[in-house]
Coordinates of C-alpha atoms and ligand atoms in Angstrom, one line a residue:
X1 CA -13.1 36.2 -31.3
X2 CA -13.5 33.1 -29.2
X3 CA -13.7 30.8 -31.9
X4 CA -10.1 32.4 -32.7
X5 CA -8.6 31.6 -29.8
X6 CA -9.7 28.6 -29.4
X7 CA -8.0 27.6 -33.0
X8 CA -4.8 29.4 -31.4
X9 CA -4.9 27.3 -28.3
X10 CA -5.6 23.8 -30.9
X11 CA -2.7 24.8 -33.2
X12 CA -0.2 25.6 -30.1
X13 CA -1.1 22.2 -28.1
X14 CA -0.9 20.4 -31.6
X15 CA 2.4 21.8 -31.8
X16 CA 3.9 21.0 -28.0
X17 CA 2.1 17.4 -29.0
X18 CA 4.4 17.1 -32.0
X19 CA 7.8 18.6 -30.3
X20 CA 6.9 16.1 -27.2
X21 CA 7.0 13.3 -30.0
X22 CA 10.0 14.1 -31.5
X23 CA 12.4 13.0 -28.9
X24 CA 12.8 10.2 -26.6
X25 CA 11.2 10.9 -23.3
X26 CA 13.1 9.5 -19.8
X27 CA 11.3 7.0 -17.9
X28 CA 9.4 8.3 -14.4
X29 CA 11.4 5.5 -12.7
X30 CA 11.9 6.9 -9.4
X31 CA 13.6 4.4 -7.1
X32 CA 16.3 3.6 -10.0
X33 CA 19.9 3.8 -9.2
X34 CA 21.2 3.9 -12.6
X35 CA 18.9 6.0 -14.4
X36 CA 20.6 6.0 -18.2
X37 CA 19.7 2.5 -17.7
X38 CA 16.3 3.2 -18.4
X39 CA 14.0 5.3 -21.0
X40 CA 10.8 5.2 -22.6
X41 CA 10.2 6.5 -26.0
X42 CA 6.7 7.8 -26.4
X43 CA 5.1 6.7 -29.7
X44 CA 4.0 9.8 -31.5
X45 CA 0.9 7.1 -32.5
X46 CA -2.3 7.8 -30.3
X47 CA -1.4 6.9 -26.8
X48 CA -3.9 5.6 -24.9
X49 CA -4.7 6.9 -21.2
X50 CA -3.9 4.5 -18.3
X51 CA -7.2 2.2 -17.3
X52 CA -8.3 5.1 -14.8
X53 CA -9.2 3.5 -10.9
X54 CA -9.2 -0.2 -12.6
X55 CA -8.0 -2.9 -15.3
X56 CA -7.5 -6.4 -14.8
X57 CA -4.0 -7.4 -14.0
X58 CA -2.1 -10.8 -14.1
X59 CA 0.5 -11.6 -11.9
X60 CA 2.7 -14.8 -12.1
X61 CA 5.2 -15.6 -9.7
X62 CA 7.7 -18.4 -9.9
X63 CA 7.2 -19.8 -6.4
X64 CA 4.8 -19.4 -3.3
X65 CA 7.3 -21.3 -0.9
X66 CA 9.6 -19.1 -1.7
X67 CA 10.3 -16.6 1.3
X68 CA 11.1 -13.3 -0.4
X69 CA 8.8 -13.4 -3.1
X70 CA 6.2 -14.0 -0.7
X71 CA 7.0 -10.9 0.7
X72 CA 7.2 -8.9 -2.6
X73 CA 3.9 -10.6 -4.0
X74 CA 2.1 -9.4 -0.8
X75 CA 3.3 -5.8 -1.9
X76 CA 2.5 -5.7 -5.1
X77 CA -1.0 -7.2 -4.5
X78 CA -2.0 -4.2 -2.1
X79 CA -0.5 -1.6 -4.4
X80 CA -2.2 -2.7 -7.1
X81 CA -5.3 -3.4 -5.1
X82 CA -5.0 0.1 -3.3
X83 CA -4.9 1.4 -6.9
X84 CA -8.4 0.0 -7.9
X85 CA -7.2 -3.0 -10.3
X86 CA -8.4 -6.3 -10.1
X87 CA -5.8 -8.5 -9.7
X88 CA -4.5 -12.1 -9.7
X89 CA -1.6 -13.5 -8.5
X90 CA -0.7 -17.1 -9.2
X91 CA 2.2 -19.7 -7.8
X92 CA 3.9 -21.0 -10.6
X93 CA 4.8 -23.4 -8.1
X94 CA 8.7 -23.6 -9.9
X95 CA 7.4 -25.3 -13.0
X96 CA 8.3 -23.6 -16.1
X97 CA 5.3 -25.4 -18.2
X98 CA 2.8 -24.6 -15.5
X99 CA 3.4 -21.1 -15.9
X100 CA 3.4 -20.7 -19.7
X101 CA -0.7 -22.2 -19.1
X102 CA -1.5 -19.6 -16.1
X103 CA 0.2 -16.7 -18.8
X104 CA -2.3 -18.5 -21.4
X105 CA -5.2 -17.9 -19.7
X106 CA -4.3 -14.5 -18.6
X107 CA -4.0 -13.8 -22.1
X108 CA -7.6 -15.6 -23.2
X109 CA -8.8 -13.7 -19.9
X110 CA -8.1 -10.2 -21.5
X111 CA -6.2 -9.2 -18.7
X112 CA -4.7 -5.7 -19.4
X113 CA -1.6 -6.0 -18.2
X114 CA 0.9 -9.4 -17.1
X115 CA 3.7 -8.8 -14.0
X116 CA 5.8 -11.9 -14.3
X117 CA 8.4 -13.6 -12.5
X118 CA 9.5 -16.5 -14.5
X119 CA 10.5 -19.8 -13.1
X120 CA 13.2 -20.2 -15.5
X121 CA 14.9 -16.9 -17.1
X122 CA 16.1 -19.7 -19.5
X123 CA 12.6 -20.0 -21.0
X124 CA 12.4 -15.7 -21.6
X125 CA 12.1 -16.3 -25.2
X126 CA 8.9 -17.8 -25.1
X127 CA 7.4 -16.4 -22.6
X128 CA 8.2 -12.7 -24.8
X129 CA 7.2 -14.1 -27.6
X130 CA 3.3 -15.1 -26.0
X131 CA 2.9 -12.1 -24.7
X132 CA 4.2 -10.0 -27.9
X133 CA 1.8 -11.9 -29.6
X134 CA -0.5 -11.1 -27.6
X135 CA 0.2 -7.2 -27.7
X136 CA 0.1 -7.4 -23.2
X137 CA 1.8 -4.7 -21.7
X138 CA 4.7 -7.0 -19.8
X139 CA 6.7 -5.9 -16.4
X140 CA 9.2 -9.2 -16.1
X141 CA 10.4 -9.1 -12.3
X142 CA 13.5 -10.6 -10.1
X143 CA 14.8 -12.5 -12.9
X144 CA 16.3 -10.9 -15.4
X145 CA 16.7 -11.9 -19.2
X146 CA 19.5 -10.5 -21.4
X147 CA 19.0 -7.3 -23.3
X148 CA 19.0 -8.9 -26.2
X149 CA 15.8 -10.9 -25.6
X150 CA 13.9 -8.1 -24.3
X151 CA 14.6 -6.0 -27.4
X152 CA 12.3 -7.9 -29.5
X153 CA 8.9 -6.0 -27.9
X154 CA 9.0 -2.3 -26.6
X155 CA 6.0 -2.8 -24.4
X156 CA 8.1 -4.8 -22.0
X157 CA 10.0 -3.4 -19.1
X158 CA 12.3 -5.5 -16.2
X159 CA 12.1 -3.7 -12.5
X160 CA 14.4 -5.6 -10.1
X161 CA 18.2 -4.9 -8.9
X162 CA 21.6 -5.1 -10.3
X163 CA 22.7 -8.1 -8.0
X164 CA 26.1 -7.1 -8.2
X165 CA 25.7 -4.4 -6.0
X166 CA 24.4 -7.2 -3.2
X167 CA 27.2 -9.1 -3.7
X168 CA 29.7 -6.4 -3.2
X169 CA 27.9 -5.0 -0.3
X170 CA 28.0 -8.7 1.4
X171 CA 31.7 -8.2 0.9
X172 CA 32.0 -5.3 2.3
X173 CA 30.4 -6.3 5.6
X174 CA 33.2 -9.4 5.8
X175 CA 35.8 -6.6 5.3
X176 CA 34.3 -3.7 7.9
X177 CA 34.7 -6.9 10.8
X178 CA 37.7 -6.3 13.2
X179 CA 39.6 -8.9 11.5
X180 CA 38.0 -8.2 8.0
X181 CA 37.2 -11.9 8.3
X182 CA 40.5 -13.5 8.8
X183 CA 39.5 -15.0 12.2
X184 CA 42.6 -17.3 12.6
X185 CA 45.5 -14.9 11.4
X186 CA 46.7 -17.1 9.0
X187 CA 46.3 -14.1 6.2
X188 CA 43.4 -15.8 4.1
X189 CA 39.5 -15.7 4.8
X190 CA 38.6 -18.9 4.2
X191 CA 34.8 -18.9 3.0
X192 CA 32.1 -21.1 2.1
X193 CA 29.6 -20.2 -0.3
X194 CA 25.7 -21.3 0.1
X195 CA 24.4 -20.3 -4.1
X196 CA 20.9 -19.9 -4.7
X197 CA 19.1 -21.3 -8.1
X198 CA 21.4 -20.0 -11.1
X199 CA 18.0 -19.4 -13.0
X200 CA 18.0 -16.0 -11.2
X201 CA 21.3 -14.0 -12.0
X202 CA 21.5 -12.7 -8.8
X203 CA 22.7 -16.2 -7.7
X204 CA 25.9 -16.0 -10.1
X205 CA 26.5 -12.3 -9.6
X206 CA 26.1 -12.4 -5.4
X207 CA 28.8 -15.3 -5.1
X208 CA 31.4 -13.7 -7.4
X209 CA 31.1 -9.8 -6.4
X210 CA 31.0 -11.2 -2.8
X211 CA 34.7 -12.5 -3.2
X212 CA 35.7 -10.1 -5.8
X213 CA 35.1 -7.0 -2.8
X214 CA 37.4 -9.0 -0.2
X215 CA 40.4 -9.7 -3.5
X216 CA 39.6 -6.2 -4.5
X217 CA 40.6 -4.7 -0.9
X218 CA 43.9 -7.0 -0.9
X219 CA 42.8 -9.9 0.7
X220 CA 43.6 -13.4 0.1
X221 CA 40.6 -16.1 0.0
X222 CA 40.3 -19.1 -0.1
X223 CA 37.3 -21.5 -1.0
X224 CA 36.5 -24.4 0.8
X225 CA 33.1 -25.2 -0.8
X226 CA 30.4 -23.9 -3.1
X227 CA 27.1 -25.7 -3.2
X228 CA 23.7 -25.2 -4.9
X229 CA 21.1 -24.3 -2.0
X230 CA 18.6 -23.1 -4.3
X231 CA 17.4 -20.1 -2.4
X232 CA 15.4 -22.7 0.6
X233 CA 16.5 -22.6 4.1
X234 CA 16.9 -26.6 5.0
X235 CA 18.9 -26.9 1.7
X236 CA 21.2 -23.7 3.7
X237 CA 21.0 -25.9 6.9
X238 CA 21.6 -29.8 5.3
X239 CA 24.7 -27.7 3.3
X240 CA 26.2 -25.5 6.2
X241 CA 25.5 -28.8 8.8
X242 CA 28.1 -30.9 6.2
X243 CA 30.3 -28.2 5.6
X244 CA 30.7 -27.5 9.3
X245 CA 31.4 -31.5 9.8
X246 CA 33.8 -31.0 6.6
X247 CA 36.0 -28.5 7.1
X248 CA 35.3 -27.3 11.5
X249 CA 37.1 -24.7 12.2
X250 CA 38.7 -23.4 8.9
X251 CA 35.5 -22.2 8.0
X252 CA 36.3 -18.5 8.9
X253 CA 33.0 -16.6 6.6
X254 CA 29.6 -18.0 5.4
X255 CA 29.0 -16.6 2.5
X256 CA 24.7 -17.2 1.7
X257 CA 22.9 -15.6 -1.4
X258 CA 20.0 -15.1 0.7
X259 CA 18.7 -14.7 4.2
X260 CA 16.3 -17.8 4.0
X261 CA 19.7 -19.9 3.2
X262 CA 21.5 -17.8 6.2
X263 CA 18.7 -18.5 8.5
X264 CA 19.3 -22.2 7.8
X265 CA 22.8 -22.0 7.8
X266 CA 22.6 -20.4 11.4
X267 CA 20.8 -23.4 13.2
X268 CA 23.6 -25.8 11.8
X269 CA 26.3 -22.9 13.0
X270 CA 24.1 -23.1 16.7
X271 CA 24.1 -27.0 16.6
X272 CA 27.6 -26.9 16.4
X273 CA 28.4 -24.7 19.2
X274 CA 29.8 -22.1 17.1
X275 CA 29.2 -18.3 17.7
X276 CA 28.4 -16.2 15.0
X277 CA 31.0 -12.8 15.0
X278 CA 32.7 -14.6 17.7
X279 CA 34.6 -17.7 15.6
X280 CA 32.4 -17.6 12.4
X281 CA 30.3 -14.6 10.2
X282 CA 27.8 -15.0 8.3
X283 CA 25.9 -12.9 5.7
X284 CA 22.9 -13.1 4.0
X285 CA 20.7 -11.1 0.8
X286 CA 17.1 -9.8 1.6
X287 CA 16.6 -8.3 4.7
X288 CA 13.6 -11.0 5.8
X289 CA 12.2 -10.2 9.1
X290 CA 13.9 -13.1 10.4
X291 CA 17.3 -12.3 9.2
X292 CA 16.7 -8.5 10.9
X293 CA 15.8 -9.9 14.1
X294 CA 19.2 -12.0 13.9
X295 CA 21.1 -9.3 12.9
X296 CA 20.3 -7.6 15.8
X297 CA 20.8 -10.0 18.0
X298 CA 24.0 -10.3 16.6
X299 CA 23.5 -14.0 15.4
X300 CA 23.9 -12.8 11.2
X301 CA 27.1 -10.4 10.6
X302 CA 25.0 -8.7 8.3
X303 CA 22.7 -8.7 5.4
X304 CA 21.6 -6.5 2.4
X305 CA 18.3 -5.1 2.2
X306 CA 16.3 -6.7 -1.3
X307 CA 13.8 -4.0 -1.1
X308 CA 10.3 -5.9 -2.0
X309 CA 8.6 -2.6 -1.3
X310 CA 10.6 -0.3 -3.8
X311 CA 10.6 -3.1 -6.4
X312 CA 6.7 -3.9 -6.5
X313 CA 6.7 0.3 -6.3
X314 CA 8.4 0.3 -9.8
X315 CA 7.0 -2.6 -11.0
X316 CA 3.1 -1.0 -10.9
X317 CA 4.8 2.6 -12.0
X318 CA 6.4 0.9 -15.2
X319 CA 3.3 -0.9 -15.6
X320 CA 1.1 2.0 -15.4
X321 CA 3.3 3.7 -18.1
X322 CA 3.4 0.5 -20.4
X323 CA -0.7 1.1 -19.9
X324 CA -0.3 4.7 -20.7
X325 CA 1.0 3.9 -23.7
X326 CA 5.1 3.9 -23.5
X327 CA 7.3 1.8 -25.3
X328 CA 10.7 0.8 -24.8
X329 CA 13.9 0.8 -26.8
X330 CA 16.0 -1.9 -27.0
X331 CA 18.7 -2.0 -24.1
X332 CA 17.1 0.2 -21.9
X333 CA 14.4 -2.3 -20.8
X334 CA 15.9 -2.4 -17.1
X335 CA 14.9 -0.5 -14.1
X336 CA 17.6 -1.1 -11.0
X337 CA 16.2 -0.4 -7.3
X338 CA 19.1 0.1 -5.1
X339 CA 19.9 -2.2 -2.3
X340 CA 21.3 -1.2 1.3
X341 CA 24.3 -2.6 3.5
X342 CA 22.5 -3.3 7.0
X343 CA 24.8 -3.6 10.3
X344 CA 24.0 -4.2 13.9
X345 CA 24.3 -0.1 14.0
X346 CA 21.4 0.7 11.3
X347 CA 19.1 -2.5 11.5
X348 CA 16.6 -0.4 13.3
X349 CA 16.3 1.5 11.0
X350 CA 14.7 -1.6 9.0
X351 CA 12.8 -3.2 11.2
X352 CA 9.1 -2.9 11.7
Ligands
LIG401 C1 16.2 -13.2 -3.6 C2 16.0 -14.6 -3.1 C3 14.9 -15.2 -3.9 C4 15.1 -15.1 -5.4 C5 14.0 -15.7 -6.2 C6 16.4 -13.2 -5.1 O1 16.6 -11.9 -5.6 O2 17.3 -12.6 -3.0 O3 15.7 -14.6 -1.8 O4 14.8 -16.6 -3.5 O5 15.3 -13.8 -5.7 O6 14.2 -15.6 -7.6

């Protein structure tokens, strides 16, 4: 009789096991603002349990110096840490050929898994194809490839934002000012725009969905200078200090595609005795510390929370499925964390 049932209970779990396989299951990827983005298909092949309390995992990020990566590595590390993996995080120190070695000797390592933020999103190609030949579950972070080149393996997964939202939302805060940034009454905002390193979309997306929100509500703009910063705060100060010696007064809206830029930018604004919401706004991208404790003081307009936390949250989640055996199909290899406006009125809400 026993014996009976337990051949019952086999033949019914093989047969949940094969209706499980037969269609593509959605990805757990809380946090994700566009969840049709995203799926994983679950091989009906033996899938292997995630590493239980441990694993080895690789994590290579493009740049130590730079300020909100620093902030998202720390994250990741004490997930993953608080997790029971062994992990080790490497500075790519912005050199694309340096980081293709440290994702060598991962590989030679045996590390189970590789989190990666690549120096150049221009070299995605190879760095997909070394670690599909390797067979490494892959998380790429902040800088996203194009669906395309992701398609090629299905044990690869992106976790980071869709930028445009940033740039609207920077937008947006020019627009909610009392003068929705026209400080001069002449009927054009006159902007200029600090871009971070184009090798991160987020650059290209943030300085055209900045504008686009301000033409897009009726407004007239007008450019008076657009210049590489590079995501590093004295390249925001050297660049805001010639603007402001450039154009003075007409600049009515600094425009930065990141608080490290904006924080930059704002000594330069200081120097030259201007006052931030007073004769000049200025926006950033992150949500750093620093840019917080200026927003409240009321020397940033604004910024847009970049939330390191979530991201690294989604990152080790995607991973742990990629360990657990998921695949992905091609274009739905992106998982979006949403960002968030932040104003004098809710910026204590964000800081610590
Ligand atoms: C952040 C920047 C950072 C860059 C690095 C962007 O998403 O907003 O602060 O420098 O990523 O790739």
């Amino acid at each position: 009789m026993k014996k009976t049932f337990a051949l019952l209970l086999a033949a019914v779990m093989m047969l949940a096991m094969l209706t499980a396989c037969g269609g593509d299951k959605p990805a757990d990827n809380a946090g994700s603002s566009q969840p049709n983005q995203t799926e994983t298909t679950t091989p009906p092949a033996e899938v292997p349990d995630a590493p239980e309390g441990g694993g080895t995992i690789g994590v290579c990020i493009y740049q130590f110096t730079d300020a909100f990566m620093t902030t998202y590595r720390n994250a990741l590390q004490e997930i993953l840490e608080g997790k029971g993996y062994e992990v080790s995080v490497v500075d790519g120190a912005n050199d694309q050929a340096k980081q293709n070695e440290q994702i060598n000797t991962f590989i030679t390592q045996g590390v189970d898994a590789l989190i990666i933020n690549p120096v150049m999103t221009s070299a995605a190609d190879q760095i997909i194809a070394t670690v599909k030949a390797a067979g490494i579950p892959t998380v790429l972070i902040n800088r996203e490839p194009a669906p395309e080149q992701m398609a090629v393996y299905d044990k690869l997964v992106y976790v980071g934002c869709d930028a445009r939202q940033s740039g609207t939302m920077q937008g947006e805060l020019i627009l909610d000012t009392p003068n929705k940034g026209d400080i001069n009454g002449d009927g054009k905002i006159s902007y200029i725009m600090v871009q971070g390193d184009p090798e991160n979309v987020d650059a290209q997306y943030r300085t055209e969905f900045s504008v686009k929100a301000l033409k897009d509500a009726g407004m007239e703009v007008e450019e008076l200078n657009l210049t590489r910063g590079d995501w590093m705060r004295e390249r925001g100060q050297e660049i805001v200090a010639n603007d402001l010696a450039q154009f003075g007064d007409q600049i009515e809206v600094v425009f930065c595609n990141n608080d490290d830029m904006a924080i930059g930018a704002l000594q330069s604004i200081q120097a030259a005795g201007r006052k931030v919401n007073e004769d000049i706004y200025l926006v950033g991208v992150d949500a750093l510390d620093a840019a917080l404790n200026e927003v409240s003081n009321g020397n940033m307009t604004g910024t847009v929370l970049n939330d390191a936390v979530g991201q690294a949250t989604a990152a080790v989640e995607q991973m742990e499925a990629l360990l657990g055996g998921a695949t992905f199909s091609s274009g739905n290899q992106s998982v979006y964390v949403d960002y968030v406006k932040v104003t004098p009125d809710n910026v204590g809400d964000f800081m610590k």
